[in-house]
mmCIF file of C-alpha atoms in Angstrom:
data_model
loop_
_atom_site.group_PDB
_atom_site.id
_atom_site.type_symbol
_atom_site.label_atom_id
_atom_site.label_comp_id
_atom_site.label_asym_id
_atom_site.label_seq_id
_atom_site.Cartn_x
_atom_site.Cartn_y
_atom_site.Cartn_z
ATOM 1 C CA UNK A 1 -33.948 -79.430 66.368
ATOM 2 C CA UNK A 2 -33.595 -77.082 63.084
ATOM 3 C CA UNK A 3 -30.898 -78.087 60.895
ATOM 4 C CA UNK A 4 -28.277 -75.588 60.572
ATOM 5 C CA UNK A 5 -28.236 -73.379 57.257
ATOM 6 C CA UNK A 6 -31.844 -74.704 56.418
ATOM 7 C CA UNK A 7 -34.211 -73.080 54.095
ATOM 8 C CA UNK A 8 -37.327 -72.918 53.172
ATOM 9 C CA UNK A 9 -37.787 -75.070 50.033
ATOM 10 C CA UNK A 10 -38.585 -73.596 46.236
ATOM 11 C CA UNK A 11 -39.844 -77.421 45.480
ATOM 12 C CA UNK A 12 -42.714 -76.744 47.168
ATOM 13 C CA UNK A 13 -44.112 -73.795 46.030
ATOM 14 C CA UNK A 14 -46.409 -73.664 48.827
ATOM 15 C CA UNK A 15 -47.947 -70.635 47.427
ATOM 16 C CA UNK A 16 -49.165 -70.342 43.691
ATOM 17 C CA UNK A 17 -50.880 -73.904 43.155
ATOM 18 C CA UNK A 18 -53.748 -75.278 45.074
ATOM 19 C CA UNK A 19 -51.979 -78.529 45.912
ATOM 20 C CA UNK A 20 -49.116 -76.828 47.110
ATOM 21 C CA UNK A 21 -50.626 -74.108 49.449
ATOM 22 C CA UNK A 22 -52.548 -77.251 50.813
ATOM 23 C CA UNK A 23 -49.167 -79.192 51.608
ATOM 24 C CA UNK A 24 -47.765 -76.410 53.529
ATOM 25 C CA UNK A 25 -50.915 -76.465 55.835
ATOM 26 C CA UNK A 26 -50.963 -80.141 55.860
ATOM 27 C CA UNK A 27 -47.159 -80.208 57.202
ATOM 28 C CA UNK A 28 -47.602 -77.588 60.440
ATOM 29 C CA UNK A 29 -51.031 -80.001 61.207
ATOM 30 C CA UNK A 30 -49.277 -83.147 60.951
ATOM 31 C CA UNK A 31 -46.803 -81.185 63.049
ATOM 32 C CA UNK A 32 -49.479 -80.467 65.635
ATOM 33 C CA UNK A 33 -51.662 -84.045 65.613
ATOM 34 C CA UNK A 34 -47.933 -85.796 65.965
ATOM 35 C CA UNK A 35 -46.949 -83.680 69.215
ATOM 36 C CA UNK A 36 -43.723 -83.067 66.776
ATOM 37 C CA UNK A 37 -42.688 -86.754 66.937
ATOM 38 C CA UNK A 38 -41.370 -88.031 63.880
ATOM 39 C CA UNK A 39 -42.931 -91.806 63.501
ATOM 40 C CA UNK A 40 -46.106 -90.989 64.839
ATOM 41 C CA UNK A 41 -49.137 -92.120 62.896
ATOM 42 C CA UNK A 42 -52.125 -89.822 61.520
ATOM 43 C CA UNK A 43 -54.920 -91.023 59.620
ATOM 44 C CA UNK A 44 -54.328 -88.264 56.805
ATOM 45 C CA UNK A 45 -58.147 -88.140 55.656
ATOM 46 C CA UNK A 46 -59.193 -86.074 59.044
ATOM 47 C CA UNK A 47 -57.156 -83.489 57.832
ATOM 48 C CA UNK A 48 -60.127 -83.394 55.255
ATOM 49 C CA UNK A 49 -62.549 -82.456 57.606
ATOM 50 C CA UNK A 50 -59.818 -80.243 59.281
ATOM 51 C CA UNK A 51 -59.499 -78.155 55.813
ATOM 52 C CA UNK A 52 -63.073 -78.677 54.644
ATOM 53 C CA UNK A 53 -60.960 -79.997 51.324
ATOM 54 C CA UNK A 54 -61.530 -83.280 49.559
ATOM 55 C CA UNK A 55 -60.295 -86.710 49.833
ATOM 56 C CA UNK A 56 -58.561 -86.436 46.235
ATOM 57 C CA UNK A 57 -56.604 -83.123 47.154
ATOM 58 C CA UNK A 58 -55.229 -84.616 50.630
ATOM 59 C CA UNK A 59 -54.076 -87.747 48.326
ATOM 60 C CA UNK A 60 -52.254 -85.075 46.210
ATOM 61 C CA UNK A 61 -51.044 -83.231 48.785
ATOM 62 C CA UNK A 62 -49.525 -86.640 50.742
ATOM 63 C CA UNK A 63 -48.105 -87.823 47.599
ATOM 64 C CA UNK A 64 -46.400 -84.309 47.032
ATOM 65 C CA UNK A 65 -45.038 -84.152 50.642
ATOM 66 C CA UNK A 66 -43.643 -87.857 50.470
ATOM 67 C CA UNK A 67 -41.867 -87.414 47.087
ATOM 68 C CA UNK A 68 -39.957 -84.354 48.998
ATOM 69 C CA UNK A 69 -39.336 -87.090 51.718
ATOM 70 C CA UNK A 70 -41.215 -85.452 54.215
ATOM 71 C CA UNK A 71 -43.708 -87.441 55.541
ATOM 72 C CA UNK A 72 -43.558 -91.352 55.863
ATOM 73 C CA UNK A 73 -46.684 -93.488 53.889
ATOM 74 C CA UNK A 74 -47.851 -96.520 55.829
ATOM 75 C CA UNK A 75 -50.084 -98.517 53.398
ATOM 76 C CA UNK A 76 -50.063 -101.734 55.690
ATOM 77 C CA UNK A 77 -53.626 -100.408 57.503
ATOM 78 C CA UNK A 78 -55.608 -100.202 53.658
ATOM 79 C CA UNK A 79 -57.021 -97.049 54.356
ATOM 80 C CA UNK A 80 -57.159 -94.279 51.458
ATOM 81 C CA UNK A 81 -56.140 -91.883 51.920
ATOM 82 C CA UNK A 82 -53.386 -93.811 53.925
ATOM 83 C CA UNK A 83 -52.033 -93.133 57.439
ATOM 84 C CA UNK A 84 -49.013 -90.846 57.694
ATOM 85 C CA UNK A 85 -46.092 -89.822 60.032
ATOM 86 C CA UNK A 86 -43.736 -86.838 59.715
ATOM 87 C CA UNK A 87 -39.958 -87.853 59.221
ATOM 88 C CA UNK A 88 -37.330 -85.518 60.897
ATOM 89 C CA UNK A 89 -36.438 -83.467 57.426
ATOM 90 C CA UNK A 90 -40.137 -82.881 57.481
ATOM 91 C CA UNK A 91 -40.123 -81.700 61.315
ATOM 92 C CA UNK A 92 -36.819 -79.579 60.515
ATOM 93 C CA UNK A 93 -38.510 -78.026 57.245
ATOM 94 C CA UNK A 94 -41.728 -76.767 59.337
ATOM 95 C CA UNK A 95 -39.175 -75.451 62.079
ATOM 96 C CA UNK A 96 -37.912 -73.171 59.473
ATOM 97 C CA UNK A 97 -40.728 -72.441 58.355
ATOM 98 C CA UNK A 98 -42.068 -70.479 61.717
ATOM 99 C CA UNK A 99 -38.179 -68.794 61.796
ATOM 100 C CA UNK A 100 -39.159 -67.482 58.064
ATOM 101 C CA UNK A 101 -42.492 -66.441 58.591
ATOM 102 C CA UNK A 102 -41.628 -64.719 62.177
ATOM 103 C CA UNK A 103 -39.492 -62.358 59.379
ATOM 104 C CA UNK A 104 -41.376 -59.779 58.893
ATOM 105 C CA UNK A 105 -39.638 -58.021 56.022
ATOM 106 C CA UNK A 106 -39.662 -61.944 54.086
ATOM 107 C CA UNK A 107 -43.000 -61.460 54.941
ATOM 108 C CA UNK A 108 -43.619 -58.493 53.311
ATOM 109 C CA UNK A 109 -41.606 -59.281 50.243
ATOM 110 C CA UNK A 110 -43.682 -62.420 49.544
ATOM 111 C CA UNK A 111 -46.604 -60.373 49.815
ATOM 112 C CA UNK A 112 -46.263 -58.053 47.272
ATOM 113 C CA UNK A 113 -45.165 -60.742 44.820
ATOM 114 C CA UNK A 114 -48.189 -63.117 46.311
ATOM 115 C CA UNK A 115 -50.548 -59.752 45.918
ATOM 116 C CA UNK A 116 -49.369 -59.242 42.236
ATOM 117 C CA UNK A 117 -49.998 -63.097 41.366
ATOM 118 C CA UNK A 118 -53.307 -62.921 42.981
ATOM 119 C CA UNK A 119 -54.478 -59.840 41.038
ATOM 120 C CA UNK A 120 -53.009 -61.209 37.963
ATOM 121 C CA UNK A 121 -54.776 -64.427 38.407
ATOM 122 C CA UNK A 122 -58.452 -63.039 39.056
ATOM 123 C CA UNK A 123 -58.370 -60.386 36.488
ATOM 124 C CA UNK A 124 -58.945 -57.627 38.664
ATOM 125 C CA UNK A 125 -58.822 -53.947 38.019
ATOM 126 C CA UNK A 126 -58.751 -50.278 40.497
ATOM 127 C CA UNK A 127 -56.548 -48.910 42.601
ATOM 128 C CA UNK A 128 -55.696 -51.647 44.910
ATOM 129 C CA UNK A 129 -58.344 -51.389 47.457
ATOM 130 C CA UNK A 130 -61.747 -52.811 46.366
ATOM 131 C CA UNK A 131 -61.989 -56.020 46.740
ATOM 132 C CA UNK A 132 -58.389 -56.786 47.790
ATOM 133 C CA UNK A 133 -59.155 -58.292 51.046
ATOM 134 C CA UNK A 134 -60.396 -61.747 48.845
ATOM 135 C CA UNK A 135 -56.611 -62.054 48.714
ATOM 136 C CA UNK A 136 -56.051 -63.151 52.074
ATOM 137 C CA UNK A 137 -58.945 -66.272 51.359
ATOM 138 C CA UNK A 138 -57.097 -67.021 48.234
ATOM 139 C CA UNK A 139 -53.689 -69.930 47.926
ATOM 140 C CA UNK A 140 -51.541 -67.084 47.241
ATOM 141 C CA UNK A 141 -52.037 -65.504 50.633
ATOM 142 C CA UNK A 142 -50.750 -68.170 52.546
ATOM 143 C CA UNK A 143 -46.916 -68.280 53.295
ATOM 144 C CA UNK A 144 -45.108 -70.923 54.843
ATOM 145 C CA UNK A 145 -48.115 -72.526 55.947
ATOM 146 C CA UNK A 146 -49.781 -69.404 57.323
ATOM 147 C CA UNK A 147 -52.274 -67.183 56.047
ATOM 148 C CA UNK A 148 -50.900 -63.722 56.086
ATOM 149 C CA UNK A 149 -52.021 -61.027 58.374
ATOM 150 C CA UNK A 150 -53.828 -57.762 57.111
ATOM 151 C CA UNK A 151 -50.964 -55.821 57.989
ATOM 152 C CA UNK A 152 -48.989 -57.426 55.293
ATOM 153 C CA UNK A 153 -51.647 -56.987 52.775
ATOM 154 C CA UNK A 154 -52.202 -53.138 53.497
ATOM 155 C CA UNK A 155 -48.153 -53.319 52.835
ATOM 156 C CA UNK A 156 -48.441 -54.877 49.859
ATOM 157 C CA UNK A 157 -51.117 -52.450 48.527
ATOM 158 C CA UNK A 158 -48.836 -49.782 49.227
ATOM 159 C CA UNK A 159 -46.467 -50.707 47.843
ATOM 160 C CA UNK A 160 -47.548 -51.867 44.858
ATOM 161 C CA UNK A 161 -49.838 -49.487 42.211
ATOM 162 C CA UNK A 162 -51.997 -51.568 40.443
ATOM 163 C CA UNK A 163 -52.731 -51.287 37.975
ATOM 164 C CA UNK A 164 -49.884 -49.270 36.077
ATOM 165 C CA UNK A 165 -50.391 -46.649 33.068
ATOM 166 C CA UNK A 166 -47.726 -49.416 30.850
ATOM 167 C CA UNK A 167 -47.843 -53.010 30.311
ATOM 168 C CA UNK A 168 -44.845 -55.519 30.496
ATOM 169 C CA UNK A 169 -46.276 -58.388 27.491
ATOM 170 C CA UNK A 170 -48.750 -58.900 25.731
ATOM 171 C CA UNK A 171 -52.394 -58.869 27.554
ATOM 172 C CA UNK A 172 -55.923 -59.430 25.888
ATOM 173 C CA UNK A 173 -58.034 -56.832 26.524
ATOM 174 C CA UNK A 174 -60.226 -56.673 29.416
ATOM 175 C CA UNK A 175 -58.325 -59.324 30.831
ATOM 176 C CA UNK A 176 -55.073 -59.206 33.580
ATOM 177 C CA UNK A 177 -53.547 -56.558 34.931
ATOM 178 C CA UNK A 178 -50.712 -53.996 34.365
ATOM 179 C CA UNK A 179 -47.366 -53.876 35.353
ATOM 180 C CA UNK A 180 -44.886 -50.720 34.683
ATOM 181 C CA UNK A 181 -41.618 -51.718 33.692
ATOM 182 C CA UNK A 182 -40.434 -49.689 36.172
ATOM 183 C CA UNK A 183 -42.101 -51.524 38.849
ATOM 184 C CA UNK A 184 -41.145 -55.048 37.595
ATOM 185 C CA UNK A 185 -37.465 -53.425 38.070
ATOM 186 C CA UNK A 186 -38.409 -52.608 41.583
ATOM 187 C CA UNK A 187 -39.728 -55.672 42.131
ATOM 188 C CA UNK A 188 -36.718 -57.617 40.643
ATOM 189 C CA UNK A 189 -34.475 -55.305 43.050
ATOM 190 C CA UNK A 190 -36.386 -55.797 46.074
ATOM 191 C CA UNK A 191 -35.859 -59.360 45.393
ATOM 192 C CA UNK A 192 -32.068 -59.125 45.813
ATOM 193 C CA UNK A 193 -31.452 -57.508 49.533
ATOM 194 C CA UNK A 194 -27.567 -58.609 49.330
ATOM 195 C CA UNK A 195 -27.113 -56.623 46.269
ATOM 196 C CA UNK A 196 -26.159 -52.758 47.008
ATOM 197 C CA UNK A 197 -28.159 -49.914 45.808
ATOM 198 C CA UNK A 198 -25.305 -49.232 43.180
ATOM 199 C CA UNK A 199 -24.820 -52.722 41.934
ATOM 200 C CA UNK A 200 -24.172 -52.987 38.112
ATOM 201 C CA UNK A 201 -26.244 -55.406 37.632
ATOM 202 C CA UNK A 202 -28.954 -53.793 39.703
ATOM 203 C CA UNK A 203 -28.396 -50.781 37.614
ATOM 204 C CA UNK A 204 -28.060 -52.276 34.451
ATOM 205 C CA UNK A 205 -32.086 -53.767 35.146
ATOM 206 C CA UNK A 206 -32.946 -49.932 36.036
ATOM 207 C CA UNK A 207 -31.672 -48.520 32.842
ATOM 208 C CA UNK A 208 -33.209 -50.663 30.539
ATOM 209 C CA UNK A 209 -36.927 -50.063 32.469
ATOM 210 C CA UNK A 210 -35.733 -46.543 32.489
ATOM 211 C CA UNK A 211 -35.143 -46.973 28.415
ATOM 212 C CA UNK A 212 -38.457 -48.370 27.834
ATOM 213 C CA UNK A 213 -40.401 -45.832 29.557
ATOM 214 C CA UNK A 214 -39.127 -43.200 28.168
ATOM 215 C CA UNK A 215 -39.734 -44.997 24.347
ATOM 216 C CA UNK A 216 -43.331 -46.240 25.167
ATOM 217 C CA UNK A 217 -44.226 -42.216 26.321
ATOM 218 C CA UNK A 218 -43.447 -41.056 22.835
ATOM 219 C CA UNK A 219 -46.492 -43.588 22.071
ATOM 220 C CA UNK A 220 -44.526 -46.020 20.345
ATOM 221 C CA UNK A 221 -44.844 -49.870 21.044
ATOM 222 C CA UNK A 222 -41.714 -50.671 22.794
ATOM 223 C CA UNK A 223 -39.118 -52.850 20.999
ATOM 224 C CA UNK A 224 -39.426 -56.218 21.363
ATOM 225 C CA UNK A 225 -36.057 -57.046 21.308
ATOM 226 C CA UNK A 226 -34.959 -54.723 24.334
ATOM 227 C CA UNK A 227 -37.968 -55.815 26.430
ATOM 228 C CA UNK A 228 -36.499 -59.626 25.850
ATOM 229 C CA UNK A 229 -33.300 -58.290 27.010
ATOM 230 C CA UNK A 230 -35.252 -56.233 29.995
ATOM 231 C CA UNK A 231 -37.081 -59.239 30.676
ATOM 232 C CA UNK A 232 -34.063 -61.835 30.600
ATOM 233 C CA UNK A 233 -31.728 -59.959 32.451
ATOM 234 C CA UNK A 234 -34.224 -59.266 35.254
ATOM 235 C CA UNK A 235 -35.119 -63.148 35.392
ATOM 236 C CA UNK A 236 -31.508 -64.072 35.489
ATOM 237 C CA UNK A 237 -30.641 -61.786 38.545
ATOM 238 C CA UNK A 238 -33.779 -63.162 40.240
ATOM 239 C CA UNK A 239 -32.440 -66.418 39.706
ATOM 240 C CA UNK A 240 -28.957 -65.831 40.717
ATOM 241 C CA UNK A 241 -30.307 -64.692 43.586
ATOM 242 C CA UNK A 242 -32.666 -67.745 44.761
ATOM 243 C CA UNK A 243 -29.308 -69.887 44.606
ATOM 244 C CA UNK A 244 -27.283 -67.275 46.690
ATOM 245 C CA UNK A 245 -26.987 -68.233 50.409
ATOM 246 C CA UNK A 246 -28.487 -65.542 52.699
ATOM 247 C CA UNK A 247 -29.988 -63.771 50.277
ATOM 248 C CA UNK A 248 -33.781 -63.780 48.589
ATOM 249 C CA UNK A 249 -33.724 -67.738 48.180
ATOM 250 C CA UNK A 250 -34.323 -68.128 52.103
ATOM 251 C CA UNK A 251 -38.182 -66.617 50.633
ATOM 252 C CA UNK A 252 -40.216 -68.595 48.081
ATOM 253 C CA UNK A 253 -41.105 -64.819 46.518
ATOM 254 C CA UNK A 254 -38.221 -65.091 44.471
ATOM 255 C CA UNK A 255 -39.708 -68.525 42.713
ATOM 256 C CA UNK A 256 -42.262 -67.021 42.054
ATOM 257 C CA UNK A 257 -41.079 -63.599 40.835
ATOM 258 C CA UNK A 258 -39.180 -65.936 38.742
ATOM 259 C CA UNK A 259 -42.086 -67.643 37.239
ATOM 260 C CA UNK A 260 -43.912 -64.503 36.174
ATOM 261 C CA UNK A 261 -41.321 -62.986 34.044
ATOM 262 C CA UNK A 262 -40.846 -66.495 32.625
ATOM 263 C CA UNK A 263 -44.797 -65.972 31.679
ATOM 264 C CA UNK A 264 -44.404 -62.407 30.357
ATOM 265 C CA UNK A 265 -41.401 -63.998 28.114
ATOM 266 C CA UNK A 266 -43.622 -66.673 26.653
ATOM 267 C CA UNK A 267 -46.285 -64.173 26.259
ATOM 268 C CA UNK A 268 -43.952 -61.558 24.626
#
């Protein structure tokens, strides 16, 4: 039984860490091996051979998934890693977890922040279609649990121009990937579906991208104080939005849209 007005959970980050992407699997097996009975004992170190991972990162990922109160440790047997059970917030978290991923559109949106991440992360370059099927082997491409299917990857690539002719921070050269201010504004806006097209707030985020395209064509570098603002403002609606009922926070994209323009602020 789900519990109602359940959501997937930002602690997680099931996505963006190897550890975490690893949890999420490790949940929906434990899921499967228990017959969805909370109490039920697994010997956690099969899921080793399951994943073709190693001891250490299925005593990471146990340790992570107990601390969220998840899954029940029983250390009276001695083995290591120990045997495990999946608790009824556990069994209710995967439960939402196939309602989230079933969305396609939350689907979709986690893709093209997961793609970005990805690309950012490997240092690749082009126009989005060399190489870009390594995404769905990498953490990133997993959501809720799942891998995601091709279809949301071709979305993502078209959706999403990498790179772009202007950088958002400060990049070494050779090294990353660019990002338009304009698209980080898209991004940022496709992030919020409950806000309205015409939302001031919305709007406010386009016209500063807006402002800083138009200065960085002149060939000037743009001003660091108005991409802080850009930058701030755009990580604040994000935010606002992860903690709004309903909206973006049902889909762990948000956290880590969030996260990025965190890293182009400590970058800038």
């Amino acid at each position: 039984m789900i519990r109602s007005g359940a959501v997937p959970t930002n602690g997680l980050s099931p996505v963006y860490d190897e550890t975490g992407a690893a949890s999420a699997r490790f949940l929906l097996w434990l899921r499967e091996e228990t017959g969805e009975t909370d109490g039920h004992r697994v010997a956690s170190s099969a899921y080793a051979h399951h994943e073709r991972c190693t001891l250490e990162l299925v005593e990471d990922v146990v340790e992570r998934l107990a601390a969220l109160g998840w899954i029940t440790v029983h250390n009276d047997s001695g083995a290591v890693p120990p045997l495990v059970s999946p608790t009824t917030t556990g069994l209710d978290e995967a439960g939402v977890w196939d309602e989230a991923y079933d969305d396609r559109e939350s689907r979709r949106r986690y893709a093209k922040a997961a793609l970005f991440a990805w690309w950012d992360r490997v240092g690749q370059y082009g126009d989005g279609g060399s190489g870009a099927e390594d995404f769905l082997w990498a953490r990133e491409a997993f959501y809720c649990g799942r891998q995601l299917a091709f279809e949301d990857l071709d979305y993502a690539k078209d959706h999403l121009d990498l790179p772009a002719p202007m950088q958002v921070g400060v990049m070494e050269q050779g090294a990353g990937v660019f990002l338009s201010f304009e698209q980080l504004a898209r991004l940022v806006q496709a992030s919020r579906p409950d806000l309205s097209e015409s939302d001031s707030e919305l709007r406010q985020v386009r016209d500063l991208a807006a402002a800083l395209t138009d200065a960085s064509r002149s060939g000037a570098e743009p001003d660091p104080g108005a991409v802080e603002r850009f930058l701030e403002h755009s990580r604040d609606l994000v935010q606002a939005g992860s903690r709004s009922v309903g909206s973006m926070g049902r889909d762990m994209a948000s956290g880590m849209l969030s996260d990025l323009i965190g890293s182009l602020l400590r970058l800038g």
